[in-house]
PDB file of C-alpha atoms in Angstrom:
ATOM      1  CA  UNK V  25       9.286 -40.040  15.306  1.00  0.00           C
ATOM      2  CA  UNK V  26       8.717 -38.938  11.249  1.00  0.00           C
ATOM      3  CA  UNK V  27      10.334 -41.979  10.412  1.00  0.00           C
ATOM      4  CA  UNK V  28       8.845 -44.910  12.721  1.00  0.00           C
ATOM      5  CA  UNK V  29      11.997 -45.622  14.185  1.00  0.00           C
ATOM      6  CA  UNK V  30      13.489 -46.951  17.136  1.00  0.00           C
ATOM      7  CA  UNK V  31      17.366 -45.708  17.648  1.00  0.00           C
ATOM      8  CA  UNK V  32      19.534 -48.389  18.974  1.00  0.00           C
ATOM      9  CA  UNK V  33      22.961 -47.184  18.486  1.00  0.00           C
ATOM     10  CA  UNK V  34      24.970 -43.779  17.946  1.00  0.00           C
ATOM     11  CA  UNK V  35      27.718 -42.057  16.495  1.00  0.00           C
ATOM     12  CA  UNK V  36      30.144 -39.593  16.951  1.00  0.00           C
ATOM     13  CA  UNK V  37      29.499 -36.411  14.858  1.00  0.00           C
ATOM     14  CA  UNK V  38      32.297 -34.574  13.140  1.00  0.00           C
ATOM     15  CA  UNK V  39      31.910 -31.079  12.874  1.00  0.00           C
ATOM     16  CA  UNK V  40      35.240 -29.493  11.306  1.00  0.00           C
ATOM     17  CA  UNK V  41      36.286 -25.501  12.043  1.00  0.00           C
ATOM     18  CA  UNK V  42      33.143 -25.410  14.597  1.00  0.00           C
ATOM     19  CA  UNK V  43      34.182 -25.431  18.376  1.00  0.00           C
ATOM     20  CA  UNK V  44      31.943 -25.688  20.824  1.00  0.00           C
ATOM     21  CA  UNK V  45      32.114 -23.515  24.270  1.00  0.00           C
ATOM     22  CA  UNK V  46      32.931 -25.341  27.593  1.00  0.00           C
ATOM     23  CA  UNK V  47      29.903 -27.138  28.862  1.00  0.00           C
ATOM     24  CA  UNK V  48      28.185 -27.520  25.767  1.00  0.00           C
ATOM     25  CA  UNK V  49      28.207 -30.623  23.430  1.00  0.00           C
ATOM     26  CA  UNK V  50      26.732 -31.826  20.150  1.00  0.00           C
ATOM     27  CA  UNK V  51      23.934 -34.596  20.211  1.00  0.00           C
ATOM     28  CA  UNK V  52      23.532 -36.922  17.462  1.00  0.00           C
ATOM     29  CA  UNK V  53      21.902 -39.764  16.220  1.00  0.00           C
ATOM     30  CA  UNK V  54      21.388 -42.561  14.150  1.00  0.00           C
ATOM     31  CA  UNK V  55      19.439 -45.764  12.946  1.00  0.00           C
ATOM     32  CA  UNK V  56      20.243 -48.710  11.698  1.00  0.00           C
ATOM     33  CA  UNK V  57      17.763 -51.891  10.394  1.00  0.00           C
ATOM     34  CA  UNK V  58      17.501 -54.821   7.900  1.00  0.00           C
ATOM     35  CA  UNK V  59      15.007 -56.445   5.710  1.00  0.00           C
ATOM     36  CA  UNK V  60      14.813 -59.830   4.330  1.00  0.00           C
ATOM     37  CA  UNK V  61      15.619 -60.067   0.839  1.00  0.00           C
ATOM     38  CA  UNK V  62      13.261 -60.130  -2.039  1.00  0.00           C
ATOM     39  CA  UNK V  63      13.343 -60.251  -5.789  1.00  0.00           C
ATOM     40  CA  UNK V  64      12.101 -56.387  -5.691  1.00  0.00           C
ATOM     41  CA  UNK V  65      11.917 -54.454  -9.463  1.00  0.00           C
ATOM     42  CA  UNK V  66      15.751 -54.534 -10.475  1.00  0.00           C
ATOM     43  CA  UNK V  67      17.297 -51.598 -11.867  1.00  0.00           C
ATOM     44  CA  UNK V  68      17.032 -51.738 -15.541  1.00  0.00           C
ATOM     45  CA  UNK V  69      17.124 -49.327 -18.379  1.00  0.00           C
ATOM     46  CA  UNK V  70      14.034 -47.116 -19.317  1.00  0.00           C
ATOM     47  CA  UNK V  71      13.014 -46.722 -16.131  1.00  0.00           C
ATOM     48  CA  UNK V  72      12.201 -43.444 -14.664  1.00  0.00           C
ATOM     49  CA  UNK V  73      13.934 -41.330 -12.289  1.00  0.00           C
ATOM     50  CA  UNK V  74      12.396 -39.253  -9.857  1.00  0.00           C
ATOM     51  CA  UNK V  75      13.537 -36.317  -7.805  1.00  0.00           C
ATOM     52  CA  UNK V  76      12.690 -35.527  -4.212  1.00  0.00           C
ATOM     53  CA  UNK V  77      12.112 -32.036  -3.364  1.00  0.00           C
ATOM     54  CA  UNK V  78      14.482 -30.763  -0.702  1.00  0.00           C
ATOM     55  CA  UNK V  79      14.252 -27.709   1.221  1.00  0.00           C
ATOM     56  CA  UNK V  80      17.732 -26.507   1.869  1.00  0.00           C
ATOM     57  CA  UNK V  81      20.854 -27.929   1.750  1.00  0.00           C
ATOM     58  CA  UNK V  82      20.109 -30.810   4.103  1.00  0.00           C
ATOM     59  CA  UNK V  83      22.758 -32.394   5.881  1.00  0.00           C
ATOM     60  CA  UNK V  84      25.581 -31.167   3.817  1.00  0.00           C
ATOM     61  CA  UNK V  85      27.867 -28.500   2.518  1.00  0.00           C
ATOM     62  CA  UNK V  86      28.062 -26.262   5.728  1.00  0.00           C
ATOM     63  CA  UNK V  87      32.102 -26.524   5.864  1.00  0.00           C
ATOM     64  CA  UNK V  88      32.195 -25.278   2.536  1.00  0.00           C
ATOM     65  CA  UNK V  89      29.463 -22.555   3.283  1.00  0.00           C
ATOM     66  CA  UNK V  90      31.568 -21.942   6.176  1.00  0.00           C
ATOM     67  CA  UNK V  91      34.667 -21.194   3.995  1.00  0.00           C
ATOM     68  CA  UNK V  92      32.588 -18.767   1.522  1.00  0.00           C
ATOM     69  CA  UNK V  93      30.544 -16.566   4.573  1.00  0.00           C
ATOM     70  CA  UNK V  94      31.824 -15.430   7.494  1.00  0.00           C
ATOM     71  CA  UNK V  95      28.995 -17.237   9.514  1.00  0.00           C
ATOM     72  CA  UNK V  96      30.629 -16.036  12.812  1.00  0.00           C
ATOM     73  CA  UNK V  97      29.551 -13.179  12.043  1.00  0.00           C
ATOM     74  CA  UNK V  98      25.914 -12.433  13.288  1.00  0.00           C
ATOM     75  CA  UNK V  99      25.497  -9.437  10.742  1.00  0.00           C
ATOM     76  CA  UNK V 100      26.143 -11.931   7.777  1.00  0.00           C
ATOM     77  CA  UNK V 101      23.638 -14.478   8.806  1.00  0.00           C
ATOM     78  CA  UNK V 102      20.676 -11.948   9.326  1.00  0.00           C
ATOM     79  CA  UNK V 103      21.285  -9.986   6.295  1.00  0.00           C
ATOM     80  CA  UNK V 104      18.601 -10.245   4.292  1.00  0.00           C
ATOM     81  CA  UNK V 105      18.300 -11.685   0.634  1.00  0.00           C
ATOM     82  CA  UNK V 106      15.531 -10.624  -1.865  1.00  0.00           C
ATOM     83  CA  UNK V 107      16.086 -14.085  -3.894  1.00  0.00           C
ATOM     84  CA  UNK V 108      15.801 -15.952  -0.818  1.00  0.00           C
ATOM     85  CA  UNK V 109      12.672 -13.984   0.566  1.00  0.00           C
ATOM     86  CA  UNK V 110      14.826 -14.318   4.303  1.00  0.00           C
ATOM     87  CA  UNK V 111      17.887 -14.162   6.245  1.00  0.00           C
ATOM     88  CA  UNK V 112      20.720 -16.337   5.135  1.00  0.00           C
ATOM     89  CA  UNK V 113      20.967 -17.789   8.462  1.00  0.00           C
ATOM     90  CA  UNK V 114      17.387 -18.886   8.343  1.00  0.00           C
ATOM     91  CA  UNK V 115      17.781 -20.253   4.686  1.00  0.00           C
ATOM     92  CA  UNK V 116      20.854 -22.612   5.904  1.00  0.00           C
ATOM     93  CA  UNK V 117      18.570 -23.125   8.830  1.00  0.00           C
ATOM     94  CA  UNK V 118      16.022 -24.628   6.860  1.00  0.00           C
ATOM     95  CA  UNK V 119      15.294 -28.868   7.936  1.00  0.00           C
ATOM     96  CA  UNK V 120      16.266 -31.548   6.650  1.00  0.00           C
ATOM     97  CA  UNK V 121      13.034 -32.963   4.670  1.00  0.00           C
ATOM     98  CA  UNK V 122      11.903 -36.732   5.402  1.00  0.00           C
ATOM     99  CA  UNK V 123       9.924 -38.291   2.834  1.00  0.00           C
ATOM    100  CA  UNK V 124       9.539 -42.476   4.394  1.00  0.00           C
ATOM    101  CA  UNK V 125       5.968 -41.632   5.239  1.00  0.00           C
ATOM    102  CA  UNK V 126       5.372 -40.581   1.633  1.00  0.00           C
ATOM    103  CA  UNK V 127       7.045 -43.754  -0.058  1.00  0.00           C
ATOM    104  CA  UNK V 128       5.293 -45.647   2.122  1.00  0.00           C
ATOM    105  CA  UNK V 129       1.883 -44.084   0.682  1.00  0.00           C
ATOM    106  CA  UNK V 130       3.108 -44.204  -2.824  1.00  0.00           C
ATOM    107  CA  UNK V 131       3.928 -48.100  -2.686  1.00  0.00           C
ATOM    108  CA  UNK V 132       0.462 -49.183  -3.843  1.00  0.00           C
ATOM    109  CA  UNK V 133       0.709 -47.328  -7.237  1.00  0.00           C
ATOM    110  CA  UNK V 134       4.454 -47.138  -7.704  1.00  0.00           C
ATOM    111  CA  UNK V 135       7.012 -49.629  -8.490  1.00  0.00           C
ATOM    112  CA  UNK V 136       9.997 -48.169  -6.499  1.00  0.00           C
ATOM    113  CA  UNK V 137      13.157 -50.201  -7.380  1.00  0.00           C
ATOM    114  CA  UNK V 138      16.436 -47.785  -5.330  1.00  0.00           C
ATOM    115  CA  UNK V 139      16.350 -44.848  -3.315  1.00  0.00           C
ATOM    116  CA  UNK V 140      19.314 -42.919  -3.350  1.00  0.00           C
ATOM    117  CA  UNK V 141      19.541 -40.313  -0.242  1.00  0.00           C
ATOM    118  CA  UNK V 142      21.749 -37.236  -1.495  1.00  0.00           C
ATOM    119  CA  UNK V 143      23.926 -36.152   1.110  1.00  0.00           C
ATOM    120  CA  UNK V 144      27.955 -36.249   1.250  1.00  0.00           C
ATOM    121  CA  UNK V 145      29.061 -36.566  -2.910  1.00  0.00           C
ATOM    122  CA  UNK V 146      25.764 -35.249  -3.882  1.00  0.00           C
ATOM    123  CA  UNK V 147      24.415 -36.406  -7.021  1.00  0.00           C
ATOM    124  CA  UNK V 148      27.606 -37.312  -8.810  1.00  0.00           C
ATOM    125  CA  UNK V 149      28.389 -39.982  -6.045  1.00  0.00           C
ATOM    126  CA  UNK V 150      25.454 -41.137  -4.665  1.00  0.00           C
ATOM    127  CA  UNK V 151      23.642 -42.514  -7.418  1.00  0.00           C
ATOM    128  CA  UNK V 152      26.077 -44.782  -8.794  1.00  0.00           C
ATOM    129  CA  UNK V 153      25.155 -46.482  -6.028  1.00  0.00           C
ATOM    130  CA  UNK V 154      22.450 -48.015  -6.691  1.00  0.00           C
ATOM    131  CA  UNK V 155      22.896 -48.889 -10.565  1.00  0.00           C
ATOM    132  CA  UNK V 156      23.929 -51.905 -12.305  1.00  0.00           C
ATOM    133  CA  UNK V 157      27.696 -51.627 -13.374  1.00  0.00           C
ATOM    134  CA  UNK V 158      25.896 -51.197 -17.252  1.00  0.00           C
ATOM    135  CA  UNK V 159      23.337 -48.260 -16.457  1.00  0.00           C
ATOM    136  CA  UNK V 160      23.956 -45.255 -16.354  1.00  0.00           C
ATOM    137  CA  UNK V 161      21.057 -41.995 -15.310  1.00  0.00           C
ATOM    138  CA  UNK V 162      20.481 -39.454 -17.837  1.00  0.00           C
ATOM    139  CA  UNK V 163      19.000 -36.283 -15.763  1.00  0.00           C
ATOM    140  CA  UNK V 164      17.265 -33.298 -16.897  1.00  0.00           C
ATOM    141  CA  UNK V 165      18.462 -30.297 -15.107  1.00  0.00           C
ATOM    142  CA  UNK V 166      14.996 -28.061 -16.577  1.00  0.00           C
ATOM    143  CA  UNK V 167      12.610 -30.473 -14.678  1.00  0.00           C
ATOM    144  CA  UNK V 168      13.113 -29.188 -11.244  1.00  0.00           C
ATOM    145  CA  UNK V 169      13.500 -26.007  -9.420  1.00  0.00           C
ATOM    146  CA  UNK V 170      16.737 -25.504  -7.480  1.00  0.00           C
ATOM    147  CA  UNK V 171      16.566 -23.282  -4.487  1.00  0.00           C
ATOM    148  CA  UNK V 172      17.849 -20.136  -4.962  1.00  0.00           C
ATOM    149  CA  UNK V 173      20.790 -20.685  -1.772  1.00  0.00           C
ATOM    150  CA  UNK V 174      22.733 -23.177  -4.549  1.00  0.00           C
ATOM    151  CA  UNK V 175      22.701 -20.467  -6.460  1.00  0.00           C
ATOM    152  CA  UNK V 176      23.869 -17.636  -4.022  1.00  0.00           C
ATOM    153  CA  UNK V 177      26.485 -19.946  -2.765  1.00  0.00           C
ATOM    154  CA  UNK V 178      27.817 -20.985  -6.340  1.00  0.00           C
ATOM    155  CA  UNK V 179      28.200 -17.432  -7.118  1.00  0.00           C
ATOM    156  CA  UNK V 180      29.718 -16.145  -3.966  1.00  0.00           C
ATOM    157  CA  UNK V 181      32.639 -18.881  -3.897  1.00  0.00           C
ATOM    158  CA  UNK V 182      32.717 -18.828  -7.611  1.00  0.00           C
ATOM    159  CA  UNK V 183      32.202 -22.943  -7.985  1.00  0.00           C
ATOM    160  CA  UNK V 184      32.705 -25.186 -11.178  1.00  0.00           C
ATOM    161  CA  UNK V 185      29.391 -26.678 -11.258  1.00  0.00           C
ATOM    162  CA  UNK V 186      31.149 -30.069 -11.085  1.00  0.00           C
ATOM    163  CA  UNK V 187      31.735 -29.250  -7.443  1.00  0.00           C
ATOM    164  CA  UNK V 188      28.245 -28.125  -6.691  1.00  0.00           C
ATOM    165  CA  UNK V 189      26.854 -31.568  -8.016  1.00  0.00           C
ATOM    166  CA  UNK V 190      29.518 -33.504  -5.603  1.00  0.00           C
ATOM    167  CA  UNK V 191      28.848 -31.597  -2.431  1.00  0.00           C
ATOM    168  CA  UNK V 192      25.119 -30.541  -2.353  1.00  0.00           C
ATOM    169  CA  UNK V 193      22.061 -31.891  -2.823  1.00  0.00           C
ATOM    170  CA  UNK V 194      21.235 -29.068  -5.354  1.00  0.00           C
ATOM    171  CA  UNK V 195      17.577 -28.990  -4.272  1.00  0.00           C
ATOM    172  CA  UNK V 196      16.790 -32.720  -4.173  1.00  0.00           C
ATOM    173  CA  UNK V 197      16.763 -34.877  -0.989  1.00  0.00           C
ATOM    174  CA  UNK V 198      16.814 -38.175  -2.404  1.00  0.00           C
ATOM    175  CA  UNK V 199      16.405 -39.685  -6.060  1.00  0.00           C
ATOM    176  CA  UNK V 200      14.299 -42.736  -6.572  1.00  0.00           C
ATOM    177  CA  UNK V 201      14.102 -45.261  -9.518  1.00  0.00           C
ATOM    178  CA  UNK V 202      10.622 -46.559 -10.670  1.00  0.00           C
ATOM    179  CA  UNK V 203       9.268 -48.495 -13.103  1.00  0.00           C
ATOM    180  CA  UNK V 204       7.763 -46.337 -15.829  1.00  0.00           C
ATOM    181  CA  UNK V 205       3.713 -45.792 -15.383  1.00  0.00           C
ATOM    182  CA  UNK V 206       1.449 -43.569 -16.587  1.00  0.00           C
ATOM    183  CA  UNK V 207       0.303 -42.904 -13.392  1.00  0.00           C
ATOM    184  CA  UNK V 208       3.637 -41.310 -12.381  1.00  0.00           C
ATOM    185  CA  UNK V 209       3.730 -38.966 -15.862  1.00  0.00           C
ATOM    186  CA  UNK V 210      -0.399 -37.497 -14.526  1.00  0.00           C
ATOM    187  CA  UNK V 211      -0.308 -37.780 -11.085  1.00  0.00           C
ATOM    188  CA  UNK V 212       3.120 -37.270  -9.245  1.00  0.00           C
ATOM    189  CA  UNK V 213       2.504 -35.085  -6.340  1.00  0.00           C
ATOM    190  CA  UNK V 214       3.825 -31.395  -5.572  1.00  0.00           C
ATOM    191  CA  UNK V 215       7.104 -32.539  -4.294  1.00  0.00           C
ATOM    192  CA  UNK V 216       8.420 -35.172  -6.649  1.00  0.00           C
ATOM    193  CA  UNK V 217       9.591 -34.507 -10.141  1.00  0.00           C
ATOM    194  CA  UNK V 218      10.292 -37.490 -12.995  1.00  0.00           C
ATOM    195  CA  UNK V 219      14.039 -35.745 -13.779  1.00  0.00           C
ATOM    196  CA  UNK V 220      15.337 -38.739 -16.434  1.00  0.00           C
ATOM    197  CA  UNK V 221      15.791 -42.185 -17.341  1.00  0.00           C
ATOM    198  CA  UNK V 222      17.938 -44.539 -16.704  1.00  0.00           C
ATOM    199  CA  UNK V 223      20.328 -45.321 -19.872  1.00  0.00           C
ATOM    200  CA  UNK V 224      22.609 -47.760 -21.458  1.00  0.00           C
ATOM    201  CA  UNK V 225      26.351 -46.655 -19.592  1.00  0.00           C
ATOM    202  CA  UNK V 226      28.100 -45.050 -22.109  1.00  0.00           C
ATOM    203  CA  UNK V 227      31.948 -45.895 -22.887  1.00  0.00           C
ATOM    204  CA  UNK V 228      33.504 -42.606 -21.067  1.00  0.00           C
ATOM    205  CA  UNK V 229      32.051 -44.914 -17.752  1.00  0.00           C
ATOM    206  CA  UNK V 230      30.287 -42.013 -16.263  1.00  0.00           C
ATOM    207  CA  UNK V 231      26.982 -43.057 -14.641  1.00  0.00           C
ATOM    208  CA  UNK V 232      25.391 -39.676 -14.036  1.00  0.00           C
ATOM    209  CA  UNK V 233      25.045 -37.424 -17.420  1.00  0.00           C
ATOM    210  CA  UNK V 234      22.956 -33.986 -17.104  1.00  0.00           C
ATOM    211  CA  UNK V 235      21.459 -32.429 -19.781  1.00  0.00           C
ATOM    212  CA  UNK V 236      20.196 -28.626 -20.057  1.00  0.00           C
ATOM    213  CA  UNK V 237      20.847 -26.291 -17.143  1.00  0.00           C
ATOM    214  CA  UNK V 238      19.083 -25.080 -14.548  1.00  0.00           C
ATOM    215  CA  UNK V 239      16.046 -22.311 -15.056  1.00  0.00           C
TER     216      UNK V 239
END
């Protein structure tokens, strides 16, 4: 209903080292759509990019949560966290956020050329995506806030921060790339950040470099 959209088709959902009691089942969902093709704003260096606030981790990470806490454990998930300001089961509890509503707003004074939704590879993978084979993102890790669960979960497994950036979201839902505006540097709202530019590809070939570390 957020999103506007009619669901015509399903899936079946994969939840690994969760098993489900007799009589119970897991529903899930999905949409699928087109659009006729248009010129658009290609991807092109210069251009900003901009980071969509998330809430949580989103839609993934929970195996590897799974494999740090003992979530079957009901004194684990409502112990409560200072840093969090709640329980860690209602931190990993927290929704997904969905932001098509807001684009949609934003269209009249922004020139949005990709979305990129981070879920499974996280940053590291799911950017690539949309850039031309010679562009490459340069991201600033000072410009946004990351949740404080990344940083509970980082510490309790003891993850390279390689793997955090290729299996969460690390406290943005989705990154966008926009033409460059003032109107973006004065007015971007509460829940988008301008983290970087989009760059020349350099000759090691990666396409997402981070610079500075998190607050």
């Amino acid at each position: 209903m957020k999103c506007g959209c009619n669901l015509i088709g399903g899936e079946t959902a994969e939840h690994p080292g969760i098993g489900l009691p007799p009589g119970y089942f897991d529903l899930a969902a999905f949409c699928i759509g087109f659009e006729e093709h248009t010129s658009g704003y290609p991807v092109s260096m210069d251009m900003d990019v901009l980071g969509w606030s998330s809430y949580g981790l989103g839609t993934n990470g929970y195996s590897l949560v799974r494999d740090i806490y003992d979530i079957h454990s009901r004194s684990e998930l409502e112990q409560y966290y200072v840093e969090l300001k709640q329980t860690l089961g209602e931190s990993l509890l927290k929704p997904l956020a969905i932001y098509i509503r807001n684009v949609k707003d934003l269209e009249w004074c922004i020139e949005f050329s990709a979305h990129a939704h981070i879920t499974g590879g996280g940053l590291l993978e799911n950017i690539p995506r949309i850039l031309p084979d010679d562009c490459a993102v340069e991201i600033d890790l000072r410009t946004w806030e990351r949740p404080p669960i990344f940083k509970l979960i980082q510490e309790k497994g003891n993850l390279a921060d390689e793997e955090m950036f290729r299996v969460f979201n690390q406290g943005l839902q989705m990154v966008s790339i926009v033409s460059v505006s003032k109107y973006i540097r004065d007015n971007m709202p509460g829940y988008i950040q301008r983290i970087g530019r989009v760059i020349r590809r350099p000759s090691s070939g990666a396409q997402v470099i981070f610079k500075g570390s998190f607050q």
